[in-house]
CSV table of C-alpha atoms in Angstrom, one decimal:
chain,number,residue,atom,x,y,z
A,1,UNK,CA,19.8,-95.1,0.6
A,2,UNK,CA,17.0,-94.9,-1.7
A,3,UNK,CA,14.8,-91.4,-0.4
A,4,UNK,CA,12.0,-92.8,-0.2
A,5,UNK,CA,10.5,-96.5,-1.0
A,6,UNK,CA,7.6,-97.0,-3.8
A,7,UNK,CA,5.3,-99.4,-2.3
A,8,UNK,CA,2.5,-101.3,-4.3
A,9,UNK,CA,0.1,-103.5,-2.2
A,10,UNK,CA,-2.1,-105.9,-3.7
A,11,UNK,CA,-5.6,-107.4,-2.9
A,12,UNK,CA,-9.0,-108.4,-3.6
A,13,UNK,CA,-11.6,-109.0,-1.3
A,14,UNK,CA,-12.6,-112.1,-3.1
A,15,UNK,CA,-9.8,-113.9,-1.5
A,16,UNK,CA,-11.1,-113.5,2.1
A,17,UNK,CA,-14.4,-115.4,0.7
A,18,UNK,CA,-13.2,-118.7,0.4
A,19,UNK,CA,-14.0,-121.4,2.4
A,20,UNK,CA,-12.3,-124.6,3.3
A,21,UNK,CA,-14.6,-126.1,5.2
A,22,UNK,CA,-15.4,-126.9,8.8
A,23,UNK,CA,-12.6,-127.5,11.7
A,24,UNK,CA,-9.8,-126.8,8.4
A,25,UNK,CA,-7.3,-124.6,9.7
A,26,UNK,CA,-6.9,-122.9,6.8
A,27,UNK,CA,-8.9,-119.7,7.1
A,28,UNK,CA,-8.8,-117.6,4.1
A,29,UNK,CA,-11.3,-114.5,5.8
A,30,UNK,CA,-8.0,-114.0,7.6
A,31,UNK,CA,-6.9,-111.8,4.4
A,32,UNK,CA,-10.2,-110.1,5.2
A,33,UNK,CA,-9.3,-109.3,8.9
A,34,UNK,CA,-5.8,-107.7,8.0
A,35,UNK,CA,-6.4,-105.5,4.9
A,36,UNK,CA,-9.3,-104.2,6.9
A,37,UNK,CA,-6.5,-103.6,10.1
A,38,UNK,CA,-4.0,-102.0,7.0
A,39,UNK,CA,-7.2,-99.5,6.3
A,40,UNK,CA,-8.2,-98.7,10.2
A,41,UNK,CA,-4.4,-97.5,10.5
A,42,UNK,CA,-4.6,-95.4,7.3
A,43,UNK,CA,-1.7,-97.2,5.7
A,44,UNK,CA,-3.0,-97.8,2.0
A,45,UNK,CA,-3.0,-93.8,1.6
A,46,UNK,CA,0.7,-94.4,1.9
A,47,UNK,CA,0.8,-97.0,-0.9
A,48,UNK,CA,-0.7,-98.1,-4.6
A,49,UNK,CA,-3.0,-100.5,-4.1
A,50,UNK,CA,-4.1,-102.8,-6.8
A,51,UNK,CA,-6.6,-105.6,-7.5
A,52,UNK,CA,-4.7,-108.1,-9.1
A,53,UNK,CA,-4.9,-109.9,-12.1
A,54,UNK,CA,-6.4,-113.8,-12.3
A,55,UNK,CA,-3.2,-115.5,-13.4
A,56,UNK,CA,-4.4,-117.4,-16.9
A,57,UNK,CA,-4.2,-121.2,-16.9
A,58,UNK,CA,-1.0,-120.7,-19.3
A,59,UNK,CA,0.6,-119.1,-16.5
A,60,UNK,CA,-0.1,-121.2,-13.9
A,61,UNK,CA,1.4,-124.2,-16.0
A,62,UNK,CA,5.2,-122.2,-16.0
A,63,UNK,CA,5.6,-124.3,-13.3
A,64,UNK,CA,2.9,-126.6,-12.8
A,65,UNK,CA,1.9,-129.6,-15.1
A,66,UNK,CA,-1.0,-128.5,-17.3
A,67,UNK,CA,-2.9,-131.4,-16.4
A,68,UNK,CA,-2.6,-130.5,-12.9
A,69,UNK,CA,-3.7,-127.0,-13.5
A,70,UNK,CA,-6.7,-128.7,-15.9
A,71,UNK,CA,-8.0,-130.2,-13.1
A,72,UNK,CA,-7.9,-127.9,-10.6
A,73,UNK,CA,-9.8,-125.8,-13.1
A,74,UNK,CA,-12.1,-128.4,-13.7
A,75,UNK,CA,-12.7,-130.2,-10.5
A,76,UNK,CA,-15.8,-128.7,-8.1
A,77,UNK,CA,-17.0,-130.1,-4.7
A,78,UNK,CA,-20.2,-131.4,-6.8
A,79,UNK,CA,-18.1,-133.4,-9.2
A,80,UNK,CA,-15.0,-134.5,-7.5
A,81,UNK,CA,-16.7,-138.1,-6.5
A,82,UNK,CA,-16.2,-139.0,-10.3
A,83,UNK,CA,-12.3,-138.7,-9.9
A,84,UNK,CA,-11.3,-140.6,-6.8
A,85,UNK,CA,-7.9,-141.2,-8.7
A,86,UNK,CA,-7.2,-138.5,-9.9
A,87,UNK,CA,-8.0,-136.3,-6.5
A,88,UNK,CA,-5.6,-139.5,-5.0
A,89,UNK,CA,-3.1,-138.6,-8.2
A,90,UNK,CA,-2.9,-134.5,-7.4
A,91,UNK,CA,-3.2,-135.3,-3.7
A,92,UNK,CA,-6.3,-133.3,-3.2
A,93,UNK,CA,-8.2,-133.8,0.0
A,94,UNK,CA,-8.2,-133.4,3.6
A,95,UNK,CA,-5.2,-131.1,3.6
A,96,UNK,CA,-6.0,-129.9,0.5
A,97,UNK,CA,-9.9,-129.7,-0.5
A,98,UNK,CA,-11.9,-129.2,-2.9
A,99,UNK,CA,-14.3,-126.2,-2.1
A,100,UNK,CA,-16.4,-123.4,-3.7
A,101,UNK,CA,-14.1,-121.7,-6.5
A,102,UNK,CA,-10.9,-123.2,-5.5
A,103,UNK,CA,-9.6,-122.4,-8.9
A,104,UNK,CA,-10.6,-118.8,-9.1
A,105,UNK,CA,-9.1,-118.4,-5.3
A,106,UNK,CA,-5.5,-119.7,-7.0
A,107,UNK,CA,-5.9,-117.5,-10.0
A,108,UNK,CA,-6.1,-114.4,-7.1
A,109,UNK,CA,-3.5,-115.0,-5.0
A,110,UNK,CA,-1.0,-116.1,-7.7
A,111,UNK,CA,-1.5,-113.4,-9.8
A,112,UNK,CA,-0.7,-110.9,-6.8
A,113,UNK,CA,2.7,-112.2,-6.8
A,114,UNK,CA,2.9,-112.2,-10.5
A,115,UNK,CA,1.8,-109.0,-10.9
A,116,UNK,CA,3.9,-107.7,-7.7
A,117,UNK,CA,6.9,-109.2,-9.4
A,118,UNK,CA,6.4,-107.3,-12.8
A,119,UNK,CA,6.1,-104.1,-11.0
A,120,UNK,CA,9.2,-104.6,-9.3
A,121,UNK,CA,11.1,-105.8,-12.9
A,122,UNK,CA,9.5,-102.3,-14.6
A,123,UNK,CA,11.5,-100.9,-11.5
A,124,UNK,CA,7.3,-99.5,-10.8
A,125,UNK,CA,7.9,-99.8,-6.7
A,126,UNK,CA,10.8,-101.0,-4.4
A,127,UNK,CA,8.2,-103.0,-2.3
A,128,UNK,CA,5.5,-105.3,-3.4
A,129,UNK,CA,3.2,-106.9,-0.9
A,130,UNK,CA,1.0,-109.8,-1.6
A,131,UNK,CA,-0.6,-111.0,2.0
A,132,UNK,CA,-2.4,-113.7,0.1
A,133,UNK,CA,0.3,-115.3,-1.4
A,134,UNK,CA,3.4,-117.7,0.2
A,135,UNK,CA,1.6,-120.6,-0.6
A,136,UNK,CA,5.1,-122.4,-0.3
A,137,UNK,CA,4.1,-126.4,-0.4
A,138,UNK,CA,2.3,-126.7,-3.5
A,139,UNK,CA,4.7,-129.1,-5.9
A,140,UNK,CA,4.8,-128.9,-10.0
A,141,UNK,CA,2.0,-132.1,-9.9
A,142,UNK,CA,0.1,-132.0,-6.8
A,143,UNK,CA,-1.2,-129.8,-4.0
A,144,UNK,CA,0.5,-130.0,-0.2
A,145,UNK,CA,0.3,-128.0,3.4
A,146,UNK,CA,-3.3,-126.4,2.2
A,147,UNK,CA,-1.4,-125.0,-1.1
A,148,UNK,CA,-2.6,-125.7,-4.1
A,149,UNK,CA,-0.6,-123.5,-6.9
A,150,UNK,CA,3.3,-122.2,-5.6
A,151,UNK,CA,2.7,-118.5,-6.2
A,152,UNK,CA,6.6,-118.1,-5.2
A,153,UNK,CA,7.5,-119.8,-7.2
A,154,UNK,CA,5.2,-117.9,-10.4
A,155,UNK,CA,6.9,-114.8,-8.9
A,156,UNK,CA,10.4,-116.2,-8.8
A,157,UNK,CA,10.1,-117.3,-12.1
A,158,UNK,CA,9.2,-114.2,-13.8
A,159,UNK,CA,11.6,-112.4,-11.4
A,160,UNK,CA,14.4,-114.3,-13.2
A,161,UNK,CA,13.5,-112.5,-16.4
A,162,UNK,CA,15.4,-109.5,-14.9
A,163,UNK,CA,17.6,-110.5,-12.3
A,164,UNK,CA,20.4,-112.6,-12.9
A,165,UNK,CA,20.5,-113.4,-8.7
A,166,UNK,CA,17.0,-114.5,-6.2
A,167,UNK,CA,17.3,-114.8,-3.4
A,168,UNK,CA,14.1,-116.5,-1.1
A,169,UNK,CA,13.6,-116.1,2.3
A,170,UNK,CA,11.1,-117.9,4.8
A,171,UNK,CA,10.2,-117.4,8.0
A,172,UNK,CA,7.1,-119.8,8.1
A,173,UNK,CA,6.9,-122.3,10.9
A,174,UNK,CA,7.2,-125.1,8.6
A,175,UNK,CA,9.7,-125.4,6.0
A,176,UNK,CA,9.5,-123.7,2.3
A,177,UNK,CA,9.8,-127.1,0.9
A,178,UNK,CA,8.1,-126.6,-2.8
A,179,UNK,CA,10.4,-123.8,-3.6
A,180,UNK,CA,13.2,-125.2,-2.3
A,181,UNK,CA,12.3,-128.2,-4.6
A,182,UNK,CA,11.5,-126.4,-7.8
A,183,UNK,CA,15.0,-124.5,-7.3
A,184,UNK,CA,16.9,-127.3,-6.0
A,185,UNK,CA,19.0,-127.5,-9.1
A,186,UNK,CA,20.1,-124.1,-10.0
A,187,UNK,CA,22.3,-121.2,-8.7
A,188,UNK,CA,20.1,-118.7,-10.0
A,189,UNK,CA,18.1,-118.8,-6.9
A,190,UNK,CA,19.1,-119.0,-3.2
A,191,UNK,CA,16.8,-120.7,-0.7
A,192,UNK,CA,16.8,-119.7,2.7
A,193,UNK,CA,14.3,-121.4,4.9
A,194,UNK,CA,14.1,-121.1,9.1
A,195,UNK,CA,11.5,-123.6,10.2
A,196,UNK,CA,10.6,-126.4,12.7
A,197,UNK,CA,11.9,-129.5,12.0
A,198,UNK,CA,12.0,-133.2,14.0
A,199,UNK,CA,9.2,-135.1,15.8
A,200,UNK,CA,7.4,-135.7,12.5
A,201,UNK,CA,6.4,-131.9,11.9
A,202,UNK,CA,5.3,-131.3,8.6
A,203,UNK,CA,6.7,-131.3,5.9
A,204,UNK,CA,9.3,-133.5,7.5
A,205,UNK,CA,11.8,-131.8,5.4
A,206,UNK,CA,14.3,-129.2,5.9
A,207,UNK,CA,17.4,-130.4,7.5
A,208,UNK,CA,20.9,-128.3,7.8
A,209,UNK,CA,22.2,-131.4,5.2
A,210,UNK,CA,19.5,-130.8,2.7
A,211,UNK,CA,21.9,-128.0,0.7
A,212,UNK,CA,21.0,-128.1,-3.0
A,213,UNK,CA,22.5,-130.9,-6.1
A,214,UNK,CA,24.6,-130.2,-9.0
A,215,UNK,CA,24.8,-126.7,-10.1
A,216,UNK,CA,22.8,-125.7,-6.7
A,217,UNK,CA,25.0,-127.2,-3.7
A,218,UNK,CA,25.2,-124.8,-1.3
A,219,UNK,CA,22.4,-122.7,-2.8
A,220,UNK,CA,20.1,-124.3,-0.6
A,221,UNK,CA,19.9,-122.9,3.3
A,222,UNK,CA,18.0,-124.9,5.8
A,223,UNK,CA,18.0,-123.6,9.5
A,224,UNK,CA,16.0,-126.7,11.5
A,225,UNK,CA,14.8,-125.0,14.8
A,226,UNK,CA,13.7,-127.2,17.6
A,227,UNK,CA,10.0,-126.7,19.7
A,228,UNK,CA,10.0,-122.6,21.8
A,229,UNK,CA,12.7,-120.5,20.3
A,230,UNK,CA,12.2,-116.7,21.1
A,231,UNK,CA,12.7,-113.5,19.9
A,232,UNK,CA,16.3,-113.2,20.8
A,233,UNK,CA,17.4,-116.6,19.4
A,234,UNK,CA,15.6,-116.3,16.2
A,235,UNK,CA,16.2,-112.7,15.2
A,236,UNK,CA,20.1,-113.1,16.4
A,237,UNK,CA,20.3,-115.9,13.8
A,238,UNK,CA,18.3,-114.4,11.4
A,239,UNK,CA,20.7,-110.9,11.3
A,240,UNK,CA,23.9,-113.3,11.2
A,241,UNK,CA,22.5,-115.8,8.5
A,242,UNK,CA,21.0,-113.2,6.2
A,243,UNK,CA,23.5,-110.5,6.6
A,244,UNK,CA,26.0,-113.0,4.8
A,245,UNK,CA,24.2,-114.4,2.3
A,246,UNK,CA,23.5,-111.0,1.0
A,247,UNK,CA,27.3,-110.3,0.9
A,248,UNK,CA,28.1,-113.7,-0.9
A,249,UNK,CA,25.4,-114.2,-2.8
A,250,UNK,CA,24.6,-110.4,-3.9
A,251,UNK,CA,21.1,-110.8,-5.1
A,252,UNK,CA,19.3,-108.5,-7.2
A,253,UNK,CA,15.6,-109.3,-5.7
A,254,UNK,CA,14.4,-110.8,-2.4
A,255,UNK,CA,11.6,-112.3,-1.8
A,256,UNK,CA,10.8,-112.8,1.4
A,257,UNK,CA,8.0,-115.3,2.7
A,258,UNK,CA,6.1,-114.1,5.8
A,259,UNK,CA,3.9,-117.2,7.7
A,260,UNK,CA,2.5,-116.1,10.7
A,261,UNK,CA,2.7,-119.6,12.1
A,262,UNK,CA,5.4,-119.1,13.6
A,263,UNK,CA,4.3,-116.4,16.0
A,264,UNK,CA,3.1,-117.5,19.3
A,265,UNK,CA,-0.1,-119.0,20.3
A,266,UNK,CA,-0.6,-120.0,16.5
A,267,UNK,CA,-2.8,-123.1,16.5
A,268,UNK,CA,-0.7,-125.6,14.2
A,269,UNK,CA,2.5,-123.6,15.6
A,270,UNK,CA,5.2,-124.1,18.5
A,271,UNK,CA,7.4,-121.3,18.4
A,272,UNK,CA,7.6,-118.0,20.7
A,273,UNK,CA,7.9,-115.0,18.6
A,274,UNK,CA,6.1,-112.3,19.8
A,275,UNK,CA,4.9,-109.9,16.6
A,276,UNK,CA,7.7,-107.2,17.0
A,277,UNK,CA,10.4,-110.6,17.1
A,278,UNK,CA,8.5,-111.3,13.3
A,279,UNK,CA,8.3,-108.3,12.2
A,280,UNK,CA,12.0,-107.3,13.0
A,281,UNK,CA,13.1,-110.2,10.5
A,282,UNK,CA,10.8,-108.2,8.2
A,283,UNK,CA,13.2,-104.7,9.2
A,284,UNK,CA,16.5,-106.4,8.9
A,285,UNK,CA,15.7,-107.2,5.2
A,286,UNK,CA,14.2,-104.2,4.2
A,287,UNK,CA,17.5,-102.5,5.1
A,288,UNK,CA,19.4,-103.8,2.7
A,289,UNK,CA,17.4,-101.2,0.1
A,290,UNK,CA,17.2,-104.6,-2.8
A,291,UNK,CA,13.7,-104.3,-4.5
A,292,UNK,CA,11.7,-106.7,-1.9
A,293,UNK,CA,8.7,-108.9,-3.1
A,294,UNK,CA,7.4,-109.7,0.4
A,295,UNK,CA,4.3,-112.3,0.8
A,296,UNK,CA,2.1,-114.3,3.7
A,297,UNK,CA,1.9,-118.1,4.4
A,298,UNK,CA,1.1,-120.1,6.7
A,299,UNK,CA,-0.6,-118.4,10.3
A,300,UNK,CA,-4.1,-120.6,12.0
A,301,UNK,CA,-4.7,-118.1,14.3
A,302,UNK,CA,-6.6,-115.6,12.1
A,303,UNK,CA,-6.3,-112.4,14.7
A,304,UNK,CA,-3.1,-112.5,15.1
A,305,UNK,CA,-2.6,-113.5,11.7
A,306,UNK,CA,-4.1,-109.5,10.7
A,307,UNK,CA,-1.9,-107.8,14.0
A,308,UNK,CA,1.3,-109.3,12.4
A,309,UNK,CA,0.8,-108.6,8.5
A,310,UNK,CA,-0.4,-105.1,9.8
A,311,UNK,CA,2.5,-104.2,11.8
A,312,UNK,CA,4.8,-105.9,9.1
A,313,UNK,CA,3.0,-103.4,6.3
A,314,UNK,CA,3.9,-100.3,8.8
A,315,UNK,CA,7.6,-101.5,8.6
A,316,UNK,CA,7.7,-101.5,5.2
A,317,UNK,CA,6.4,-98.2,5.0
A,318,UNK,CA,8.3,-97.2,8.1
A,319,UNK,CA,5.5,-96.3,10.3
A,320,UNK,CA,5.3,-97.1,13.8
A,321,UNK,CA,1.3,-98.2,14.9
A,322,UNK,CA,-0.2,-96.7,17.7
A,323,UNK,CA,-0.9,-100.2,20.0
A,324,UNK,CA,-5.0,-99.5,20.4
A,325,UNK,CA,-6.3,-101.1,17.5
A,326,UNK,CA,-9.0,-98.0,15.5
A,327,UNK,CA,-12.6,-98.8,15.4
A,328,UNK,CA,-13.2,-101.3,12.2
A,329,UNK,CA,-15.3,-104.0,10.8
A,330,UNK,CA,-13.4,-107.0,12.2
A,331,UNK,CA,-12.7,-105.0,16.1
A,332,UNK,CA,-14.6,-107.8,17.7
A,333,UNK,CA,-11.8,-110.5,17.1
A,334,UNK,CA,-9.2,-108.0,18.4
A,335,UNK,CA,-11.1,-107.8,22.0
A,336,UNK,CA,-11.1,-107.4,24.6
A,337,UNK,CA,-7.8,-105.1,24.8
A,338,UNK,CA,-7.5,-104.5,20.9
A,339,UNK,CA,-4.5,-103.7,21.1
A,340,UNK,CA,-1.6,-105.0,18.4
A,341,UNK,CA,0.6,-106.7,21.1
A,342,UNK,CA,-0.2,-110.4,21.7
A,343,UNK,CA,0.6,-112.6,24.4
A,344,UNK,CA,4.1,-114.1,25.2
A,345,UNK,CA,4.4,-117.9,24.1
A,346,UNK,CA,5.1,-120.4,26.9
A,347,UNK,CA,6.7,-123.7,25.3
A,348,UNK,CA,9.9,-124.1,26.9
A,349,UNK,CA,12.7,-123.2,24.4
A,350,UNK,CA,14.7,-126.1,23.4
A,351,UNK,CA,17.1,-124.5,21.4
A,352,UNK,CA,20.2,-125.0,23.1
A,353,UNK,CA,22.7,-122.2,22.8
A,354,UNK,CA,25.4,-124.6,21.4
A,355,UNK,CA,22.6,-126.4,19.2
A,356,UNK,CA,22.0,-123.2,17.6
A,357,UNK,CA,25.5,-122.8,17.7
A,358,UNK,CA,25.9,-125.6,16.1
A,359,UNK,CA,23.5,-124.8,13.0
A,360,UNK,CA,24.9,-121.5,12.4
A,361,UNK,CA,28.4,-122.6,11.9
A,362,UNK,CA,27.2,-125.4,9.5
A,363,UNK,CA,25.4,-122.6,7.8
A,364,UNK,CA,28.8,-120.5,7.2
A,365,UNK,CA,30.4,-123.1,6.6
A,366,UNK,CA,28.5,-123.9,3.3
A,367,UNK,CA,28.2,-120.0,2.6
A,368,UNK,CA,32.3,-120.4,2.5
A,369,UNK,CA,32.1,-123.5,-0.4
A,370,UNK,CA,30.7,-120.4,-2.9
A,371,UNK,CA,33.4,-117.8,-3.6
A,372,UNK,CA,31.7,-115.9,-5.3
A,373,UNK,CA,28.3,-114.9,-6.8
A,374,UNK,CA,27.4,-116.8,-10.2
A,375,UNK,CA,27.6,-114.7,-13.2
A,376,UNK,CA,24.8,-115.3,-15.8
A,377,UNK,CA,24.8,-114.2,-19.3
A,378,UNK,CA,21.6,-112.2,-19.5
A,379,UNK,CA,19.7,-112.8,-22.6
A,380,UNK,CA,17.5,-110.3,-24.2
A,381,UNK,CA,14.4,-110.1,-21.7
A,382,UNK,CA,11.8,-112.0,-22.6
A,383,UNK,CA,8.2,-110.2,-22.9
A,384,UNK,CA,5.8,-110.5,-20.5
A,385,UNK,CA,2.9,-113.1,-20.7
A,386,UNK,CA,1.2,-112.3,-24.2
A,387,UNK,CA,-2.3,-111.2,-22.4
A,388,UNK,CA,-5.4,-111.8,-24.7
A,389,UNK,CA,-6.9,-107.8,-25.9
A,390,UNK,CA,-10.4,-107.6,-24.8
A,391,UNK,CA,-13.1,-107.6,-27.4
A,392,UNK,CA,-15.5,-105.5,-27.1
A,393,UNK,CA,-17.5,-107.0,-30.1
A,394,UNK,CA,-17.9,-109.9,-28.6
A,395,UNK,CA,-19.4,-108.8,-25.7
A,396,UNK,CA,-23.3,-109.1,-25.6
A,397,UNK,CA,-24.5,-105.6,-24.3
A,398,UNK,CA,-27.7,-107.0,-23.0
A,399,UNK,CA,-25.8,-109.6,-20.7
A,400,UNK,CA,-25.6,-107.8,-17.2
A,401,UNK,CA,-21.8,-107.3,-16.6
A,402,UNK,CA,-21.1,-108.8,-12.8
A,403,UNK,CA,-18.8,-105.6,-11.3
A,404,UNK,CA,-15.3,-107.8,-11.2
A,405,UNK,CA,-15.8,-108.2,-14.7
A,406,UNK,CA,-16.4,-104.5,-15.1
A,407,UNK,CA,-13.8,-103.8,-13.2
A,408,UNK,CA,-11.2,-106.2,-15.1
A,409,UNK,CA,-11.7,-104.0,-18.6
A,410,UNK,CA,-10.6,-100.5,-16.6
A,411,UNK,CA,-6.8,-100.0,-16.5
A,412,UNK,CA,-6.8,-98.9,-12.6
A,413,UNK,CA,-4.0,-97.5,-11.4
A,414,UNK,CA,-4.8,-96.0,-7.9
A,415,UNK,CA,-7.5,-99.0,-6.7
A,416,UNK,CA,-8.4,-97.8,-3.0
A,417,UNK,CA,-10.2,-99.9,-1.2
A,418,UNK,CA,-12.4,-97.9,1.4
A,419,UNK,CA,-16.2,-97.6,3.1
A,420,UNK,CA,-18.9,-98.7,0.4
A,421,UNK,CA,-16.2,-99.4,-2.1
A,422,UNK,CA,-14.6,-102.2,-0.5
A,423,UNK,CA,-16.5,-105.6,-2.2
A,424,UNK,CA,-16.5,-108.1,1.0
A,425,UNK,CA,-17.6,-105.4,4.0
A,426,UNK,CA,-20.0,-107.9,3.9
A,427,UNK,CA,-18.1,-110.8,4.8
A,428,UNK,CA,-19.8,-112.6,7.8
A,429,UNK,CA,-17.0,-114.9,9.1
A,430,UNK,CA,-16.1,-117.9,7.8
C-alpha cells in the first residue's frame, strides 16, 4: 500500500466556455459546474492543480491524420460553408459542429490527458484527473459522438513510452469505440468497455464477439448491457471482470474513462446507477494502488454531471462529502435540496440474471485464451514532445499580452484556482 497517493488535477476554465450550440446536448459549462463543486468541498487544497498545456498540432497528429488536425485548425463557423466536402469528409456537423474555438477547446482538453500522462511516467503523482477529457469516439480521420480529437488515446500513447502494459477502462453509457479501434491490433493495450448496446444505440458497436485481431484477440473486452441495470448488477460485474483482468493482464497504468451518462436520469442515457453505484467502479480500481490516469466522457445532464465527478475526485483522495452541497457559484442548479444524492432511475432492468450470466462467462472465457501477460522489449524511452523554447526577442513589448498567454511563459507548479483568481467566475450558463 502506497502511504499516501500524489494526486495532480488538471483544468482550465476556458474549457467550460465553449459552446455547441442550441438544443446540442453537449454542454461543455458542465466542466464549469464541477471544478467549482471540487472547490466548495475544499478538495483542490488536497491536490496539485495545473492548467494544462494546449497540445501542439504535431501532437495531435500522433494519432490523427494531419490533414484532419489542419482542418479542424483551420475551419470556423464563418468559413465552414466553403468546405461542404470536406466537413462531409471529417464528418463534422450536427453531432459534431463547428463552433467558436473548437480547435483551441481540443488543444485544452487533450493536453490535460497528455500532460496528466507525463506526470504519471516521471512517477510526479499516482493519480491524474482530467474531467475534460474521455472524449472516446473521435477516430484517426474524422470526428464521432460530439468528440472531435481522442485524448485517450494521446494519453495512451505517450503512456506506452513507459509502460510495457495499458490497460483502458470505460464506464460511459455508450461504448469506447475509437480506442478500442485505434488499439484493436495490439497487446500492448487492453480495452475494457461496459456500455449499452442493441436497439440502434450509438455507436452500434461493442458486442461480447468484438474481441480484438491478430496480435490483439482477446485484448479487446466488450460487456454489452441491456436498457435499466442498477447498482448491484453493474458494480457486481464490474469487481468480477476487472479483478481478473488485472491478475492476467498485469498492467502497469490504468486508465480509466468516467462518462456520467450512465448515471440515472442522464438525458441521452438509460441506465440506473445512482452516483455512489459510479463512483464505487471508481473505488474498486483505485485499490489496486497501479498509477491511475482517470478522465470524464460522456454525461447530458450537466448537474449531475458536477455531483458525480465531485464525489468521484473525493474517492480518489479518499474523502467522504458531507451530502449538503456548500454555498458556490453554480448552487442554483443543485436546488432545491443541494444535496449530492440524486434520484433513483426508474427503467425497468432488463438485465436478466442469466443474461448477465451469460456475458460474464464469455468474458472469462476469453480472459483464459491469454496465459500470460505479453512481454515487451522496452526500448530506450523516447523523449518527450520536443516543445518549442519561448523567445523572448521576438516578443513585441508594446503588444498587450492577453493573461493566458502570460500565464503560458510562468512554469507554475501549484496553479490554485480560487475567488478572483479563477478566469470563468464569470461564466453565465451556456
Amino acid at each position: 500500500m502506497r502511504s499516501k497517493d500524489r494526486i495532480s488535477y488538471f483544468y482550465d476554465g476556458d474549457v467550460g466556455s465553449v459552446y455547441f450550440g442550441p438544443n446540442h446536448p453537449m454542454k461543455p459549462h458542465r466542466l464549469c459546474m464541477t471544478h467549482h463543486l471540487v472547490l466548495s468541498y475544499e478538495l483542490h487544497k488536497k491536490m496539485e492543480i495545473y492548467r494544462p498545456h494546449k497540445a501542439y498540432p504535431v501532437e495531435l497528429a500522433q494519432f490523427h491524420s494531419a490533414d484532419y488536425v489542419e482542418f479542424l485548425h483551420r475551419i470556423t463557423p464563418d468559413t465552414q460553408h466553403l468546405f461542404l466536402n470536406e466537413l462531409a469528409k471529417y464528418n463534422l456537423g450536427e453531432d459534431c459542429p463547428v463552433f467558436e474555438n473548437l480547435f483551441e477547446f481540443c488543444q485544452i482538453y487533450a493536453g490535460g490527458t497528455i500532460d496528466a500522462a507525463r506526470r504519471l511516467n516521471n512517477q510526479l503523482c499516482d493519480i491524474a484527473i482530467n474531467w475534460a477529457g474521455g472524449l472516446h469516439h473521435a477516430k484517426k480521420c474524422e470526428a464521432s459522438g460530439f468528440c472531435y480529437i481522442n485524448d485517450l488515446v494521446l494519453g495512451i500513447l505517450e503512456l506506452l513510452k513507459h509502460h510495457a502494459r495499458v490497460l483502458y477502462i470505460d464506464i460511459d453509457v455508450h461504448h469506447g469505440d475509437g480506442v478500442e479501434e485505434a488499439f484493436y491490433f495490439t497487446d500492448r493495450v487492453m480495452t475494457v468497455s461496459f456500455h449499452k448496446y442493441g436497439d440502434m444505440f450509438f455507436p452500434g458497436t461493442g458486442d461480447v464477439k468484438e474481441i480484438g485481431e491478430r496480435e490483439g484477440k482477446f485484448y479487446a473486452i466488450n460487456v454489452p448491457l441491456k436498457d435499466g441495470i442498477d447498482d448491484t448488477s453493474f458494480t457486481r460485474l464490474f469487481k468480477t471482470i476487472i479483478a481478473k483482468v488485472v491478475e492476467i493482464y498485469q498492467p502497469g497504468v490504468i486508465v480509466l474513462q468516467c462518462g456520467a451518462d450512465s448515471l440515472a436520469g442522464d438525458r441521452l442515457g438509460c441506465f440506473n446507477l445512482s452516483i455512489d453505484g459510479h463512483a464505487e467502479c471508481v473505488r474498486i480500481v483505485k485499490k489496486f494502488n497501479l498509477p491511475l490516469l482517470v478522465t470524464g466522457g460522456g454525461g447530458y445532464t450537466k448537474e449531475n454531471v458536477a455531483r458525480c465527478w465531485t464525489v468521484e475526485t473525493g474517492v480518489l483522495l479518499d474523502t467522504e462529502l458531507p451530502n449538503e452541497i456548500p454555498e458556490n457559484e453554480y448552487i442554483k442548479y443543485f436546488g432545491p435540496e443541494h444535496s449530492l444524492k440524486i434520484p433513483n432511475g426508474h427503467i425497468e432492468n432488463l438485465n436478466s440474471k442469466s443474461y448477465l450470466g451469460t456475458i460474464k462467462q464469455q468474458v472469462l472465457e476469453n480472459l483464459r485464451c491469454i496465459q500470460h501477460a505479453p512481454s515487451v522489449q522496452m526500448q530506450e524511452v523516447p523523449p518527450d514532445f520536443y516543445i518549442p523554447d519561448f523567445d523572448e526577442d521576438e516578443q513585441n513589448p508594446d503588444e498587450r499580452v492577453d493573461q493566458h498567454t502570460k500565464d503560458k511563459q510562468i512554469q507554475r507548479n501549484d496553479e490554485y484556482y480560487e475567488g478572483d483568481n479563477d478566469n470563468d467566475h464569470n461564466m453565465d450558463d451556456v
